mmCIF file of C-alpha atoms in Angstrom:
data_model
loop_
_atom_site.group_PDB
_atom_site.id
_atom_site.type_symbol
_atom_site.label_atom_id
_atom_site.label_comp_id
_atom_site.label_asym_id
_atom_site.label_seq_id
_atom_site.Cartn_x
_atom_site.Cartn_y
_atom_site.Cartn_z
ATOM 1 C CA PRO A 1469 33.097 13.735 -22.463
ATOM 2 C CA ILE A 1470 35.326 16.395 -23.919
ATOM 3 C CA THR A 1471 38.958 15.391 -24.246
ATOM 4 C CA CYS A 1472 41.949 17.522 -25.060
ATOM 5 C CA ARG A 1473 44.646 15.938 -27.228
ATOM 6 C CA PRO A 1474 48.304 16.616 -26.595
ATOM 7 C CA GLY A 1475 49.571 19.325 -28.870
ATOM 8 C CA LYS A 1476 46.067 20.460 -29.827
ATOM 9 C CA PRO A 1477 43.995 23.146 -28.103
ATOM 10 C CA CYS A 1478 40.945 22.068 -26.124
ATOM 11 C CA PRO A 1479 37.721 22.677 -28.013
ATOM 12 C CA ARG A 1480 35.742 25.722 -26.958
ATOM 13 C CA LEU A 1481 31.984 25.736 -26.580
ATOM 14 C CA SER A 1482 31.623 28.040 -29.575
ATOM 15 C CA ASP A 1483 33.654 25.604 -31.686
ATOM 16 C CA MET A 1484 31.558 22.674 -30.563
ATOM 17 C CA GLU A 1485 28.305 24.479 -31.339
ATOM 18 C CA SER A 1486 29.359 25.502 -34.812
ATOM 19 C CA ASN A 1487 31.182 22.300 -35.641
ATOM 20 C CA SER A 1488 28.764 19.651 -34.385
ATOM 21 C CA SER A 1489 29.352 17.385 -37.391
ATOM 22 C CA ASP A 1490 32.691 16.370 -35.830
ATOM 23 C CA ALA A 1491 30.917 15.071 -32.750
ATOM 24 C CA GLY A 1492 28.696 12.668 -34.683
ATOM 25 C CA TYR A 1493 25.801 13.550 -32.426
ATOM 26 C CA SER A 1494 23.598 16.415 -33.511
ATOM 27 C CA ALA A 1495 21.935 18.867 -31.181
ATOM 28 C CA PRO A 1496 18.425 17.875 -32.343
ATOM 29 C CA ALA A 1497 19.254 14.213 -31.678
ATOM 30 C CA ALA A 1498 20.535 15.107 -28.193
ATOM 31 C CA LEU A 1499 17.373 17.076 -27.465
ATOM 32 C CA ARG A 1500 15.209 14.161 -28.664
ATOM 33 C CA ASP A 1501 17.156 11.773 -26.436
ATOM 34 C CA ALA A 1502 16.804 14.102 -23.447
ATOM 35 C CA ALA A 1503 13.049 14.377 -24.036
ATOM 36 C CA ALA A 1504 12.759 10.597 -24.401
ATOM 37 C CA THR A 1505 14.665 10.097 -21.139
ATOM 38 C CA ARG A 1506 12.409 12.572 -19.313
ATOM 39 C CA ASP A 1507 9.336 10.873 -20.776
ATOM 40 C CA ALA A 1508 10.585 7.447 -19.665
ATOM 41 C CA ALA A 1509 11.223 8.767 -16.144
ATOM 42 C CA ALA A 1510 7.761 10.352 -15.998
ATOM 43 C CA THR A 1511 6.227 7.084 -17.164
ATOM 44 C CA ARG A 1512 8.026 5.234 -14.339
ATOM 45 C CA LEU A 1513 6.527 7.656 -11.828
ATOM 46 C CA VAL A 1514 3.342 5.677 -11.330
ATOM 47 C CA THR A 1515 2.251 5.543 -7.730
ATOM 48 C CA PRO A 1516 0.754 2.199 -6.640
ATOM 49 C CA TRP A 1517 -2.965 2.406 -5.833
ATOM 50 C CA TRP A 1518 -2.292 1.764 -2.124
ATOM 51 C CA TYR A 1519 0.332 4.497 -1.645
ATOM 52 C CA HIS A 1520 -1.889 7.550 -1.048
ATOM 53 C CA PRO A 1521 -4.497 5.772 1.096
ATOM 54 C CA THR A 1522 -1.671 4.400 3.260
ATOM 55 C CA LEU A 1523 -0.112 7.845 3.546
ATOM 56 C CA GLY A 1524 -3.542 9.198 4.498
ATOM 57 C CA VAL A 1525 -3.841 6.577 7.248
ATOM 58 C CA ALA A 1526 -0.380 7.533 8.521
ATOM 59 C CA ILE A 1527 -1.478 11.160 8.756
ATOM 60 C CA ALA A 1528 -4.737 10.087 10.390
ATOM 61 C CA LEU A 1529 -2.717 8.359 13.121
ATOM 62 C CA ILE A 1530 -1.191 11.688 14.127
ATOM 63 C CA LEU A 1531 -4.650 13.264 14.154
ATOM 64 C CA VAL A 1532 -6.055 10.550 16.401
ATOM 65 C CA GLY A 1533 -3.024 10.841 18.674
ATOM 66 C CA VAL A 1534 -3.365 14.599 18.966
ATOM 67 C CA ALA A 1535 -7.161 14.654 19.293
ATOM 68 C CA ILE A 1536 -8.110 11.765 21.556
ATOM 69 C CA ALA A 1537 -5.149 9.611 22.626
ATOM 70 C CA PRO A 1538 -3.997 9.875 26.228
ATOM 71 C CA THR A 1539 -1.406 12.627 26.550
ATOM 72 C CA THR A 1540 1.318 10.116 27.385
ATOM 73 C CA GLN A 1541 0.710 8.311 24.066
ATOM 74 C CA ILE A 1542 0.681 11.225 21.613
ATOM 75 C CA VAL A 1543 4.373 10.771 20.823
ATOM 76 C CA LEU A 1544 3.812 7.054 20.160
ATOM 77 C CA TRP A 1545 1.057 7.836 17.651
ATOM 78 C CA ALA A 1546 3.286 10.412 15.947
ATOM 79 C CA VAL A 1547 6.251 8.024 15.797
ATOM 80 C CA ALA A 1548 4.035 5.291 14.323
ATOM 81 C CA SER A 1549 2.855 7.764 11.698
ATOM 82 C CA MET A 1550 6.408 8.814 10.834
ATOM 83 C CA LEU A 1551 7.606 5.209 10.604
ATOM 84 C CA ILE A 1552 4.797 4.368 8.192
ATOM 85 C CA SER A 1553 5.522 7.482 6.113
ATOM 86 C CA VAL A 1554 9.271 6.840 5.901
ATOM 87 C CA SER A 1555 8.734 3.147 5.128
ATOM 88 C CA LEU A 1556 6.244 4.085 2.446
ATOM 89 C CA SER A 1557 8.587 6.539 0.728
ATOM 90 C CA THR A 1558 11.484 4.053 0.923
ATOM 91 C CA LEU A 1559 9.338 1.325 -0.612
ATOM 92 C CA TYR A 1560 8.177 3.727 -3.322
ATOM 93 C CA ARG A 1561 11.789 4.568 -4.231
ATOM 94 C CA ARG A 1562 12.613 0.876 -4.471
ATOM 95 C CA ILE A 1563 9.599 0.159 -6.658
ATOM 96 C CA THR A 1564 10.051 3.057 -9.093
ATOM 97 C CA GLY A 1565 13.786 3.640 -8.802
ATOM 98 C CA ILE A 1566 13.207 7.397 -8.645
ATOM 99 C CA TRP A 1567 12.131 10.003 -6.148
ATOM 100 C CA VAL A 1568 10.879 13.534 -6.536
ATOM 101 C CA GLY A 1569 10.083 15.319 -3.306
ATOM 102 C CA PRO A 1570 8.744 18.792 -2.670
ATOM 103 C CA ALA A 1571 12.224 20.322 -2.865
ATOM 104 C CA GLN A 1572 12.760 18.916 -6.373
ATOM 105 C CA ALA A 1573 9.267 19.696 -7.642
ATOM 106 C CA GLY A 1574 8.613 21.965 -10.587
ATOM 107 C CA PRO A 1575 6.169 24.830 -11.114
ATOM 108 C CA ARG A 1576 3.163 22.566 -11.758
ATOM 109 C CA SER A 1577 3.579 20.289 -8.762
ATOM 110 C CA ARG A 1578 5.058 22.661 -6.166
ATOM 111 C CA PRO A 1579 1.720 24.455 -5.480
ATOM 112 C CA VAL A 1580 0.020 21.092 -4.938
ATOM 113 C CA TRP A 1581 2.780 20.002 -2.533
ATOM 114 C CA ILE A 1582 2.327 23.288 -0.672
ATOM 115 C CA ALA A 1583 -1.439 22.757 -0.530
ATOM 116 C CA PHE A 1584 -0.829 19.278 0.851
ATOM 117 C CA GLY A 1585 1.485 20.701 3.516
ATOM 118 C CA PHE A 1586 -1.175 23.222 4.516
ATOM 119 C CA LEU A 1587 -3.744 20.412 4.646
ATOM 120 C CA VAL A 1588 -1.605 18.421 7.079
ATOM 121 C CA VAL A 1589 -0.893 21.431 9.305
ATOM 122 C CA ALA A 1590 -4.581 22.473 9.290
ATOM 123 C CA ALA A 1591 -5.685 18.918 10.097
ATOM 124 C CA ILE A 1592 -3.272 18.715 13.038
ATOM 125 C CA GLY A 1593 -4.525 22.112 14.197
ATOM 126 C CA ALA A 1594 -8.113 20.869 13.957
ATOM 127 C CA ALA A 1595 -7.169 17.758 15.943
ATOM 128 C CA ALA A 1596 -5.613 19.956 18.632
ATOM 129 C CA ALA A 1597 -8.770 22.074 18.690
ATOM 130 C CA ILE A 1598 -10.831 18.912 19.221
ATOM 131 C CA ARG A 1599 -8.593 17.957 22.154
ATOM 132 C CA PHE A 1600 -8.591 21.372 23.820
ATOM 133 C CA THR A 1601 -12.329 21.967 23.403
ATOM 134 C CA ASP A 1602 -13.242 18.434 24.492
ATOM 135 C CA GLY A 1603 -14.899 17.875 21.123
ATOM 136 C CA PRO A 1604 -16.754 14.643 20.522
ATOM 137 C CA PRO A 1605 -14.658 11.615 19.386
ATOM 138 C CA TRP A 1606 -16.776 11.191 16.233
ATOM 139 C CA LEU A 1607 -15.414 14.544 15.066
ATOM 140 C CA THR A 1608 -11.917 13.061 15.142
ATOM 141 C CA VAL A 1609 -13.094 10.128 13.031
ATOM 142 C CA LEU A 1610 -14.674 12.539 10.548
ATOM 143 C CA LEU A 1611 -11.480 14.628 10.427
ATOM 144 C CA ALA A 1612 -9.344 11.527 9.911
ATOM 145 C CA LEU A 1613 -11.561 10.225 7.088
ATOM 146 C CA ALA A 1614 -11.619 13.632 5.390
ATOM 147 C CA THR A 1615 -7.835 13.812 5.624
ATOM 148 C CA VAL A 1616 -7.392 10.344 4.112
ATOM 149 C CA LEU A 1617 -9.701 11.312 1.237
ATOM 150 C CA ALA A 1618 -7.928 14.647 0.695
ATOM 151 C CA THR A 1619 -4.551 12.879 0.761
ATOM 152 C CA VAL A 1620 -5.689 10.500 -1.981
ATOM 153 C CA ILE A 1621 -7.079 13.329 -4.125
ATOM 154 C CA LEU A 1622 -4.111 15.682 -3.666
ATOM 155 C CA GLY A 1623 -1.664 12.779 -4.015
ATOM 156 C CA ARG A 1624 -3.020 11.871 -7.440
ATOM 157 C CA TRP A 1625 -2.970 15.533 -8.397
ATOM 158 C CA VAL A 1626 0.674 15.811 -7.301
ATOM 159 C CA ASP A 1627 1.534 12.710 -9.344
ATOM 160 C CA ALA A 1628 0.007 14.114 -12.522
ATOM 161 C CA ALA A 1629 1.684 17.488 -12.009
ATOM 162 C CA LEU A 1630 5.042 15.834 -11.262
ATOM 163 C CA ARG A 1631 4.852 13.799 -14.459
ATOM 164 C CA ALA A 1632 4.200 17.021 -16.391
ATOM 165 C CA ASP A 1633 7.118 18.730 -14.598
ATOM 166 C CA ILE A 1634 9.447 15.824 -15.401
ATOM 167 C CA ARG A 1635 8.423 15.721 -19.064
ATOM 168 C CA ALA A 1636 9.017 19.475 -19.313
ATOM 169 C CA GLY A 1637 12.405 19.185 -17.586
ATOM 170 C CA ASP A 1638 11.222 21.317 -14.664
ATOM 171 C CA ALA A 1639 11.697 18.766 -11.857
ATOM 172 C CA THR A 1640 14.916 17.360 -10.454
ATOM 173 C CA LEU A 1641 14.925 13.576 -10.227
ATOM 174 C CA SER A 1642 16.744 11.488 -7.673
ATOM 175 C CA VAL A 1643 17.517 8.186 -9.342
ATOM 176 C CA HIS A 1644 18.110 5.213 -7.053
#
């Protein structure tokens, strides 16, 4: 922290930049520490093996609800999916101590998050199409399995891109 002493003027940024020897902490050392902190945070961002498959199953629940569940139960399937998703993200935050969501993502991971969002919307649209065209139930199973697989693949891709964003200082971390 910068402190101003009574009777002395507060240091200005230009003074601090040109007179860093007074601080005892050089700019290169500060940059190294910042990079080390980002690297440590990126290293902590390791998703457990079960996270993405579980998220895929949660999404599949919505698809099954939309495609083949009785109309009166669609909301129940969606609520079950949301509860699993929220519980999963809460557990993840507790395990890693950090959270980076789509809003905090950087330029490497944001396109993958967007692709994942489009995947979910397209899958729900496909489930609705199955319902409204009286498509065969096995098509719903195929859609659900494909969505789980895509969630695992895109999830791992997001993780790798997020780690790169964090190391580069391009993502905003929420530390818990």
